[in-house]
Tab-separated table of C-alpha atoms in Angstrom:
chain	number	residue	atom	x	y	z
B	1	UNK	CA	-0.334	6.388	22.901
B	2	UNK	CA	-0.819	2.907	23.297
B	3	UNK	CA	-4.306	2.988	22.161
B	4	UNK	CA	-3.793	4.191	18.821
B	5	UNK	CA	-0.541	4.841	18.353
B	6	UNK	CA	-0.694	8.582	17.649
B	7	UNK	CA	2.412	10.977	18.986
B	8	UNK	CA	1.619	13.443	21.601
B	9	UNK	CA	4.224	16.402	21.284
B	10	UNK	CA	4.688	18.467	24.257
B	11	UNK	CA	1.579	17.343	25.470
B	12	UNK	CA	-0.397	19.415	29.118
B	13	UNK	CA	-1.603	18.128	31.601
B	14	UNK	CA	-5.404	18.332	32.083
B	15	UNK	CA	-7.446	19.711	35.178
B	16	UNK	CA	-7.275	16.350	37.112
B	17	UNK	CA	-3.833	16.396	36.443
B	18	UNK	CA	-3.771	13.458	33.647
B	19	UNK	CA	-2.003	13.575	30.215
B	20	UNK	CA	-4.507	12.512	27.799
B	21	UNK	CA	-3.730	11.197	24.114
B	22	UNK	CA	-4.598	14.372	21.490
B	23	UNK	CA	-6.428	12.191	19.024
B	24	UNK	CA	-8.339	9.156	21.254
B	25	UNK	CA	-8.697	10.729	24.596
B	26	UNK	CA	-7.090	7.861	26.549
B	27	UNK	CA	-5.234	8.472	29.286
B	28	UNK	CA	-1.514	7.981	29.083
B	29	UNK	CA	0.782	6.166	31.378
B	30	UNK	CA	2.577	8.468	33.952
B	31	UNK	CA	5.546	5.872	32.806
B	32	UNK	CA	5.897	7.170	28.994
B	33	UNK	CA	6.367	11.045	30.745
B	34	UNK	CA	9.605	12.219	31.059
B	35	UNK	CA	10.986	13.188	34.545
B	36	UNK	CA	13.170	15.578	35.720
B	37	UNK	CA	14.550	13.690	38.170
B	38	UNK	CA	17.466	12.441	36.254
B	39	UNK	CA	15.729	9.734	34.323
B	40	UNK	CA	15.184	10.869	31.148
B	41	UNK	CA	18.669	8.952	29.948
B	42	UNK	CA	16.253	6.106	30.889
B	43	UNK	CA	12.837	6.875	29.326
B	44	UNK	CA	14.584	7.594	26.161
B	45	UNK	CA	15.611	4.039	26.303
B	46	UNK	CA	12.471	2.593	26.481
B	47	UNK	CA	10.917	4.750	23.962
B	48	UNK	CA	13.469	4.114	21.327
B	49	UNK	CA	11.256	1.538	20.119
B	50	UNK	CA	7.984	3.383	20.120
B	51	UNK	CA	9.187	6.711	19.311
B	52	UNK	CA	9.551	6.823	15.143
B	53	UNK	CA	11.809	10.127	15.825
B	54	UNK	CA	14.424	8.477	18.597
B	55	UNK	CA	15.229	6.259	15.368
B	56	UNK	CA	12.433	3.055	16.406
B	57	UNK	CA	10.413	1.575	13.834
B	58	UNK	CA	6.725	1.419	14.544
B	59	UNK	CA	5.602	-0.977	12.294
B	60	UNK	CA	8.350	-3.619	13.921
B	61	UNK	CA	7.089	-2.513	17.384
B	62	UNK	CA	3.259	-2.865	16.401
B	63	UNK	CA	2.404	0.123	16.348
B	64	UNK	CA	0.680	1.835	13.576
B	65	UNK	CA	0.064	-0.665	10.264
B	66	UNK	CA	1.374	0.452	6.873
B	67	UNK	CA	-1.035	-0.976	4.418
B	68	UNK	CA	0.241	-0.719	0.934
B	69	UNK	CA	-2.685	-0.074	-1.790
B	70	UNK	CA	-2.873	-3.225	-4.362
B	71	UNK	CA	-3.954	-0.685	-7.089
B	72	UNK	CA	-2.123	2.066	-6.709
B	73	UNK	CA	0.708	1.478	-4.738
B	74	UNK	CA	0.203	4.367	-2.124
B	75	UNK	CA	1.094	3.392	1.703
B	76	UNK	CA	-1.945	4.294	3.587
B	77	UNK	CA	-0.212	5.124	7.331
B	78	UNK	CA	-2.666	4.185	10.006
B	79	UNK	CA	-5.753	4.412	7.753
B	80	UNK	CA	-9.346	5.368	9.631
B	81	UNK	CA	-12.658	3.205	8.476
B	82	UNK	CA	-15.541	4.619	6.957
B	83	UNK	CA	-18.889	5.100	7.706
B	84	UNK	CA	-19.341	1.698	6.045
B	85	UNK	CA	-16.375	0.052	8.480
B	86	UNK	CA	-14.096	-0.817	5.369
B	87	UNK	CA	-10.920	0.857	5.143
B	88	UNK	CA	-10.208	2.872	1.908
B	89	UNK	CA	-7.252	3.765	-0.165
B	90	UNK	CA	-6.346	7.701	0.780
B	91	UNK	CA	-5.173	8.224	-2.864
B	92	UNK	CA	-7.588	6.108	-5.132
B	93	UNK	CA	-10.613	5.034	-2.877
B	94	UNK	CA	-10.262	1.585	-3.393
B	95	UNK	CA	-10.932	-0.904	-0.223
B	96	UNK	CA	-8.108	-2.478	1.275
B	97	UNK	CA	-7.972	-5.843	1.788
B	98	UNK	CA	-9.666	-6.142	5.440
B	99	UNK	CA	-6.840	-9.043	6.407
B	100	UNK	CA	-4.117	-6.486	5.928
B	101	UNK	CA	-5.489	-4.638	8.731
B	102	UNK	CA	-3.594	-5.736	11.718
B	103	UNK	CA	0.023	-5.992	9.501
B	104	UNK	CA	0.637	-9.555	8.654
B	105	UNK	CA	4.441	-8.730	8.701
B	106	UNK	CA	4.356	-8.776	12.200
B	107	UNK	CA	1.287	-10.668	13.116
B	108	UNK	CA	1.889	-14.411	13.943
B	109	UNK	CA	-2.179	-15.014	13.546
B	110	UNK	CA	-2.895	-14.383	9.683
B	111	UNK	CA	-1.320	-16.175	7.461
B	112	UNK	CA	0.835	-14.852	4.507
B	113	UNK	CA	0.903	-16.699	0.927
B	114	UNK	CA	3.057	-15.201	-1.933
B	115	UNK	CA	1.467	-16.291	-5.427
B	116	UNK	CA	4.630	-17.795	-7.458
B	117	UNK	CA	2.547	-16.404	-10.787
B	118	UNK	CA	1.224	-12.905	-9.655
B	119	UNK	CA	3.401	-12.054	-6.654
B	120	UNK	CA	0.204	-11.131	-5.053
B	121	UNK	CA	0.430	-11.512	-0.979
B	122	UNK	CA	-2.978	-13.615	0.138
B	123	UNK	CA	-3.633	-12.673	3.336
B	124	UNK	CA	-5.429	-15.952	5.201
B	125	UNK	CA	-6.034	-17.584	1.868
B	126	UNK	CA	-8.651	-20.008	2.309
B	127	UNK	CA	-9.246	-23.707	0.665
B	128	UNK	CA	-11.506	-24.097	-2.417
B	129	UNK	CA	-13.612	-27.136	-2.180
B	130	UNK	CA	-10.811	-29.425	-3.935
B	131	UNK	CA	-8.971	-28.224	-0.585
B	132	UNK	CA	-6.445	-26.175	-2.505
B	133	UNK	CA	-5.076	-22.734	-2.218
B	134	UNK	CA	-6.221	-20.391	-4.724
B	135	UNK	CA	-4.764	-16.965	-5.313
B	136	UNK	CA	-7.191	-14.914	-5.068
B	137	UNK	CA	-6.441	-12.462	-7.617
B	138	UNK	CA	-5.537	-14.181	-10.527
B	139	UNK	CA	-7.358	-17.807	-9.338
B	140	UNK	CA	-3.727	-19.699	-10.119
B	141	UNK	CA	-3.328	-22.817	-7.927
B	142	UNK	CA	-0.630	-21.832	-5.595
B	143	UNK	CA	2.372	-23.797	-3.839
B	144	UNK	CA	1.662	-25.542	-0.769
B	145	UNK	CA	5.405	-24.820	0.852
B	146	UNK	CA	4.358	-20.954	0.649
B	147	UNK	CA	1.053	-21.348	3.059
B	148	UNK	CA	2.622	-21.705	6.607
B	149	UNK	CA	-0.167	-22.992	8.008
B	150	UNK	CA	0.379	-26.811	6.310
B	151	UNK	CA	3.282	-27.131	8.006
B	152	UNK	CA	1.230	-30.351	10.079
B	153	UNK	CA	0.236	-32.016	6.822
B	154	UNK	CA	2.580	-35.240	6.167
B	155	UNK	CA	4.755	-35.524	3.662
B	156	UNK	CA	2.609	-38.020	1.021
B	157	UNK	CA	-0.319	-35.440	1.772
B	158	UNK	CA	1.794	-33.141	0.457
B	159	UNK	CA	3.082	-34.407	-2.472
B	160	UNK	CA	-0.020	-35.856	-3.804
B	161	UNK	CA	-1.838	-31.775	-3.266
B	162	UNK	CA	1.509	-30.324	-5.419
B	163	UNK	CA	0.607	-33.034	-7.939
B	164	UNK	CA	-2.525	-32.286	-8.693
B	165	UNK	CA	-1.767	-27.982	-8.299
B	166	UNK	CA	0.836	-28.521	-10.861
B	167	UNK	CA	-1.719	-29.945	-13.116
B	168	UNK	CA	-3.652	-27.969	-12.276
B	169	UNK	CA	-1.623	-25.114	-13.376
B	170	UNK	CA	-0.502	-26.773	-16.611
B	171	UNK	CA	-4.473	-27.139	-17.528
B	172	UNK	CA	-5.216	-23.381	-17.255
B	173	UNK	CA	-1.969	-22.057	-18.596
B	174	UNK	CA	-3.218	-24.425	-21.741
B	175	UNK	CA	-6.776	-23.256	-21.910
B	176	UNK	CA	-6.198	-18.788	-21.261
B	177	UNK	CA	-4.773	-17.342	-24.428
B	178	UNK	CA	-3.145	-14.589	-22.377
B	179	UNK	CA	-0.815	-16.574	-20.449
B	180	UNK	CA	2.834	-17.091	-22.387
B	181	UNK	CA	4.988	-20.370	-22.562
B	182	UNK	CA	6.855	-19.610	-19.104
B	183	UNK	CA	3.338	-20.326	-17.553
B	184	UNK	CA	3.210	-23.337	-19.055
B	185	UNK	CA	7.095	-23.977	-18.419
B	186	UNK	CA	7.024	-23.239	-15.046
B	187	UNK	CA	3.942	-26.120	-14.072
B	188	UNK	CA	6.015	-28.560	-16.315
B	189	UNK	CA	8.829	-28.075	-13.903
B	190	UNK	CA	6.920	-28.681	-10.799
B	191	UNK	CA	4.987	-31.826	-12.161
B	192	UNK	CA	8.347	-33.172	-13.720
B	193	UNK	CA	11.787	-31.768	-12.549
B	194	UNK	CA	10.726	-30.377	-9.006
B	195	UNK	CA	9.666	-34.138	-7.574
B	196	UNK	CA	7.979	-32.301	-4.804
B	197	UNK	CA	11.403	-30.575	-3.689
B	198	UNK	CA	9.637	-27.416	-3.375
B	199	UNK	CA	7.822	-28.889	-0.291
B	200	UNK	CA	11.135	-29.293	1.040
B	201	UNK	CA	12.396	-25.844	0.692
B	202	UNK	CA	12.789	-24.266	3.808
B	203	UNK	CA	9.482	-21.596	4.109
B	204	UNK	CA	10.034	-17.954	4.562
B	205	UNK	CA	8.304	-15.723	7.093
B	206	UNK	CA	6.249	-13.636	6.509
B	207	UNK	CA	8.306	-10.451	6.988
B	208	UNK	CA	10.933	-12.061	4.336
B	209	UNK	CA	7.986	-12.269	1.424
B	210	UNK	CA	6.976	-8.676	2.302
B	211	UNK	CA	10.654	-7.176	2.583
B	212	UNK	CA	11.344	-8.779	-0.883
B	213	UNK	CA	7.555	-7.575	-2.968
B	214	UNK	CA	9.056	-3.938	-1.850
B	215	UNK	CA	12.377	-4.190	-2.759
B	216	UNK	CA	11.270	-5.522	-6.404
B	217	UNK	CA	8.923	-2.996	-6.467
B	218	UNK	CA	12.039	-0.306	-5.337
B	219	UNK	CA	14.401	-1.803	-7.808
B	220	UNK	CA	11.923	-2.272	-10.974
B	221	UNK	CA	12.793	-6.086	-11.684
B	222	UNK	CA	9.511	-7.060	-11.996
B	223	UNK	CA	9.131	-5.194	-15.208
B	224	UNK	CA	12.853	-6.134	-16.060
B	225	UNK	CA	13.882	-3.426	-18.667
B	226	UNK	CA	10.903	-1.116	-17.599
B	227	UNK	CA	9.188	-2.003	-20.234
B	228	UNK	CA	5.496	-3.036	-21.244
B	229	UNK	CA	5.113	-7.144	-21.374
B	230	UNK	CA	2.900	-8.356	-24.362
B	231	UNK	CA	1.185	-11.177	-24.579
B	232	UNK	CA	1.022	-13.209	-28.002
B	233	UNK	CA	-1.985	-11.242	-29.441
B	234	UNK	CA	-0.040	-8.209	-28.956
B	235	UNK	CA	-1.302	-6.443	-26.420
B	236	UNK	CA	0.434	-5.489	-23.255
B	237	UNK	CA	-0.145	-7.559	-20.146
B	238	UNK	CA	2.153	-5.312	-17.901
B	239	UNK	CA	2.762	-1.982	-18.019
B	240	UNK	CA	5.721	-0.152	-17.250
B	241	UNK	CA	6.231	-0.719	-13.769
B	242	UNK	CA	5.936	-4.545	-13.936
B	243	UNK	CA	2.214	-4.203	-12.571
B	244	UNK	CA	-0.059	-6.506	-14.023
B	245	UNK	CA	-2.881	-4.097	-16.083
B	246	UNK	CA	-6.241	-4.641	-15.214
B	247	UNK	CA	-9.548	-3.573	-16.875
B	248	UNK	CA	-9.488	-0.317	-15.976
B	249	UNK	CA	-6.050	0.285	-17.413
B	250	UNK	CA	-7.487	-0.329	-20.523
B	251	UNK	CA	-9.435	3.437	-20.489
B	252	UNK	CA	-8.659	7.167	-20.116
B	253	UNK	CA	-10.618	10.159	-19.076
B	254	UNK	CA	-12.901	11.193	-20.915
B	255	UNK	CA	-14.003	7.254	-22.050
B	256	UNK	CA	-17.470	6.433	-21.477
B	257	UNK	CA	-17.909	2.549	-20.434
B	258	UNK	CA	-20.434	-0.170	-20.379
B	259	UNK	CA	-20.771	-2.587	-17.821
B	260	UNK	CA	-23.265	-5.198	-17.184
B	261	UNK	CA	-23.307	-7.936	-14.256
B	262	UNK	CA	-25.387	-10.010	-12.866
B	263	UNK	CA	-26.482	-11.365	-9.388
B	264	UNK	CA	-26.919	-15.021	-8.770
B	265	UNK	CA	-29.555	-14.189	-6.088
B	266	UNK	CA	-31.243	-10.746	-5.894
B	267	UNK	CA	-30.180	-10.250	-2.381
B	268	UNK	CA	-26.855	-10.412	-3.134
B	269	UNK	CA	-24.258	-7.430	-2.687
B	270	UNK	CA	-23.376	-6.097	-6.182
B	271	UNK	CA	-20.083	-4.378	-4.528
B	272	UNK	CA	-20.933	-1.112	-5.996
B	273	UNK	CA	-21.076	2.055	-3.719
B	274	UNK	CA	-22.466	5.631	-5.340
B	275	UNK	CA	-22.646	8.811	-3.864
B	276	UNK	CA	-24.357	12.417	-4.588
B	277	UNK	CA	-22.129	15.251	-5.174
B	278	UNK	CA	-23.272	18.908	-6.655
B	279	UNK	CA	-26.398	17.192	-7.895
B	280	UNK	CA	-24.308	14.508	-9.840
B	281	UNK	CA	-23.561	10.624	-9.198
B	282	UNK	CA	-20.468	9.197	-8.355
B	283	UNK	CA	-18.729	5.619	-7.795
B	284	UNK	CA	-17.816	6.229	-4.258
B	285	UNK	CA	-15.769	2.761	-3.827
B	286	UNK	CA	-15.709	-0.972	-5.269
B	287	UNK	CA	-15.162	-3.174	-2.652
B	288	UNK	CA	-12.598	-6.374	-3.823
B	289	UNK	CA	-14.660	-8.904	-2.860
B	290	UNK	CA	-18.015	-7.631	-5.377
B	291	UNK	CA	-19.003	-8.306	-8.885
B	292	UNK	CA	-17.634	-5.001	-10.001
B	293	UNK	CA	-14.290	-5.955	-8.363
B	294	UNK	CA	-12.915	-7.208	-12.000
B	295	UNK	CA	-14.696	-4.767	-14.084
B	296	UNK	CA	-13.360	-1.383	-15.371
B	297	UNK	CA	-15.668	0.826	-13.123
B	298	UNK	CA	-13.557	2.554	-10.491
B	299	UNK	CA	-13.873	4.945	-7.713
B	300	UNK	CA	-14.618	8.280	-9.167
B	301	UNK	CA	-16.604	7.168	-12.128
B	302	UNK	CA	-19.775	9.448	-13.291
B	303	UNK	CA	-22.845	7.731	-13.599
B	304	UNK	CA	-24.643	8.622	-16.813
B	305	UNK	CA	-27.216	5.639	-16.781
B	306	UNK	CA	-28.297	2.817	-14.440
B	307	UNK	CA	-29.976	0.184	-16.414
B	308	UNK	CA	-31.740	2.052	-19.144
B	309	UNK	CA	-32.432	5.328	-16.709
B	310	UNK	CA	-30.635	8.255	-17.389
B	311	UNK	CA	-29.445	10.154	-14.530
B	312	UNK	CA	-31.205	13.398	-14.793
B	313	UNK	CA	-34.560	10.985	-14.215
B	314	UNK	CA	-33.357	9.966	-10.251
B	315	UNK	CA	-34.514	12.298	-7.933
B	316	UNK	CA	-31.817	11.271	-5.310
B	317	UNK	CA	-29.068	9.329	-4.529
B	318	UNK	CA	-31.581	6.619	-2.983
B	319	UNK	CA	-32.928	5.833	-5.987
B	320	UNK	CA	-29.423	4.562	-7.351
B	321	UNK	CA	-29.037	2.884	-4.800
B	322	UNK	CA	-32.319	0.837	-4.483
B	323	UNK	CA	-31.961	-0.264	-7.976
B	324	UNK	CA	-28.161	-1.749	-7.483
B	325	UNK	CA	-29.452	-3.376	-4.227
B	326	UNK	CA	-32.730	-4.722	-5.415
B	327	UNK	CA	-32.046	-5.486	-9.901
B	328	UNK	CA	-30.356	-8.703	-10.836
B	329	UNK	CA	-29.132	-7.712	-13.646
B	330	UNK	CA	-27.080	-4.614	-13.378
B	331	UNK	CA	-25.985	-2.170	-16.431
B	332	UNK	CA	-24.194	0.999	-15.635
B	333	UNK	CA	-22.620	3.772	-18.048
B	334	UNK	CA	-20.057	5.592	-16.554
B	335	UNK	CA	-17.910	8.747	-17.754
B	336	UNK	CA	-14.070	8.185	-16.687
B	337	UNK	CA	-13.027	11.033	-14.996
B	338	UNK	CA	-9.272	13.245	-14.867
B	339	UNK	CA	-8.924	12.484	-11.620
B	340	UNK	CA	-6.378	15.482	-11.851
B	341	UNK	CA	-9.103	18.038	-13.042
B	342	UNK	CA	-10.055	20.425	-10.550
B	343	UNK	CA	-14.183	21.110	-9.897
B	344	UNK	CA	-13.553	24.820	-11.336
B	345	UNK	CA	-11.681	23.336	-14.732
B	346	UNK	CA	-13.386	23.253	-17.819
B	347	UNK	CA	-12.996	19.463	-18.398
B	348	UNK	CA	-14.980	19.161	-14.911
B	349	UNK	CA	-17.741	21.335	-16.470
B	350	UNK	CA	-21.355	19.467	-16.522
B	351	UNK	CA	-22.506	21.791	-19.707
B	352	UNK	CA	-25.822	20.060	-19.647
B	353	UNK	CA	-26.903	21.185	-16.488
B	354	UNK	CA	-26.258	24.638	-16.901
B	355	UNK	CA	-29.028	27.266	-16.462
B	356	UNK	CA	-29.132	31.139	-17.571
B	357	UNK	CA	-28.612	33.119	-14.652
B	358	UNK	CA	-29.570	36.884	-13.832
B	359	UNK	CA	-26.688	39.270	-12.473
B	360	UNK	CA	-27.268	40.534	-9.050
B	361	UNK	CA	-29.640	43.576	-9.212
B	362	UNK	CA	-30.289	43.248	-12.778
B	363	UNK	CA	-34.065	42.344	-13.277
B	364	UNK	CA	-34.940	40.318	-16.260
B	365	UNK	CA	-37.356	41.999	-18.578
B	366	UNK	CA	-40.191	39.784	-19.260
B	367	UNK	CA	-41.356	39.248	-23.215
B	368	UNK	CA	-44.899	39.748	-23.562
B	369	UNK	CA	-46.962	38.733	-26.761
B	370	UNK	CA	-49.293	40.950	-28.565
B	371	UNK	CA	-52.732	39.362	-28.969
B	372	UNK	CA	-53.677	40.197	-33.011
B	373	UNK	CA	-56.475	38.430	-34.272
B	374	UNK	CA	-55.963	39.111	-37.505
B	375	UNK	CA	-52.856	37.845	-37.456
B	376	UNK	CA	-52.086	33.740	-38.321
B	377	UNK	CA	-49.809	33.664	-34.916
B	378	UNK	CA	-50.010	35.985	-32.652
B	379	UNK	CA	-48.061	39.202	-34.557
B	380	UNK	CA	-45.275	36.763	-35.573
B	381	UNK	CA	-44.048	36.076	-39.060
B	382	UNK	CA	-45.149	32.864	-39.873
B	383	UNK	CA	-43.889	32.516	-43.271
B	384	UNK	CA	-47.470	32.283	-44.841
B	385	UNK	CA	-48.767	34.026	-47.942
B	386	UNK	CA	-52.023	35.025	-46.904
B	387	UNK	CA	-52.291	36.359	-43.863
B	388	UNK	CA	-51.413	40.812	-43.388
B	389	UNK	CA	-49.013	40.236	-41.382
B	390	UNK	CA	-46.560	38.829	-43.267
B	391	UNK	CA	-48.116	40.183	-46.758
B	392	UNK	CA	-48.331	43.725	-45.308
């Protein structure tokens, strides 16, 4: 289908005598039908390229977009938008990047810049107000001769921007205590030894930087021996695969976390979505773009508190979400869950909210007091020394 790039196998024709796509309901082109007039040795030629079966490649053909997750890795194939419009992760929930959408590989209209410190891929990276690019996961100033859209800049331009990015570079790499001295080397080479030659270099396109983030990822050089990289106060700033940890690498199930943010206007989007499930509160997503983006809250989190409430006090989900949307200052506990722990396991167990219950057909007896005024409580032992009936 040309619509939406779903394969109709062996597909009917309807009552007006159309063949209509299975999953959009568009009607197909009597040209992508097979004949039986001798021209199949024909169609099968021009569906080589459409078909992923005849051997054709449907991401090179533009059809359906393979967006790889940034957190976990997984390839979402053809991924379907919410009831929010954002496009979610199928195997973590997290929202993928919205310029991804359309493929940049193949999409001469967005723009694709590789970070030289992070490897991250910034899809349209935009300017800061110093009118340099800014990778917009890790905030490193990044090369000019990656961004394919300066290619109309002149040549001083040019070399006066890398200037000041290198410095740039060499500033923060001096100021973060988590960056090591090949940080630092690497913006002494392009203030001192580079000269600007890496404005020179001859750019790659955009399929090239993708083609070579996978095969690093394939071949495991990014974490070199496949182990964890530490920084100088010890603690690991990549873990075994070469990924760069984040926040929430830093807790297991089971952890209960902290988080507090705060809104520079109260009208602003905290980037925090909840949901209601059995009675319980969830993180639903974290969009990338919100303050909770760089926290350790993730999709899947329990909610125990929202700013001093406990959540056995909200009536409903709308609650939740009228304080996140209307507070400007935000604090959230959350219970990290095993994402691997079935609703039936014990680990998945809410023991607080558990209630007695009656087998069917068994009627609870009812405990009735005896009324004995003579008594200090009501026929019970109180523990007194005076009274009869515990002095009988």
């Amino acid at each position: 289908c040309d619509e939406c790039g779903h394969d109709n196998v062996n597909l009917e024709e309807d009552e007006d005598g159309d063949l209509v796509c299975e999953k959009c309901d568009t009607v197909l082109n009597d040209s992508d039908e097979e004949t039986d007039d001798g021209s199949d040795d024909e169609d099968d030629g021009g569906k080589a390229s459409s078909n992923p079966a005849a051997g054709g490649n449907r991401n090179a053909s533009g059809g359906s977009p393979e967006i790889e997750c940034e957190d976990c890795g997984h390839v979402n194939v053809n991924p379907v938008r919410d009831e929010d419009g954002d496009m979610v992760c199928e195997a973590c929930g997290e929202v993928l990047p919205e310029e991804l959408a359309s493929n940049p590989a193949n999409s001469g209209d967005v723009p694709v810049t590789e970070c030289e410190h992070c490897g991250h891929l910034n899809a349209n990276a935009e300017r800061d107000e110093e009118g340099d690019l800014v990778c917009d996961k890790c905030g490193y100033v990044m090369d000019e001769a990656d961004d394919e859209g300066s290619d109309d800049e002149g040549g001083e331009e040019e070399q006066n921007r890398a200037n000041s990015s290198s410095k740039k570079n060499r500033g923060a790499a001096d100021d973060d205590d988590d960056d090591d001295s090949d940080e630092d080397d690497f913006a002494d080479d392009d203030d001192d030894d580079d000269g600007g030659q890496a404005q020179q270099k001859e750019p790659k396109s955009r399929a090239d930087k993708l083609n070579q983030l996978n095969k690093k990822k394939e071949d495991g050089s990014q974490s070199g021996d496949g182990k964890n990289e530490f920084g100088e106060d010890g603690k690991p700033v990549t873990g075994p695969s070469g990924k760069k940890l984040t926040p929430a690498d830093m807790f297991q199930p089971g952890d209960v976390i902290t988080v507090t943010v705060g809104k520079s206007n109260p009208k602003q989007d905290a980037g925090l979505k909840v949901e209601e499930k059995n009675g319980k509160y969830y993180v639903r997503k974290v969009p990338s773009g919100g303050l909770f983006a760089k926290t350790p809250v993730i999709a899947g989190d329990k909610v125990l508190e929202l700013n001093g409430t406990d959540h056995h006090d909200f009536k409903n989900i709308g609650e939740l979400k009228k304080v996140i949307k209307d507070e400007q200052r935000i604090t959230i506990v959350v219970l990290r869950k095993d994402p691997n722990a079935s609703e039936s396991s014990a680990s998945s167990v809410d023991y607080d909210a558990l209630a007695p219950v009656t087998p069917d057909g068994v009627q609870r007896e009812e405990i009735e007091e005896k009324d004995d005024d003579s008594a200090g409580y009501d026929g019970h032992d109180c523990g007194c020394v005076w009274c009869p009936d515990c002095n009988a």
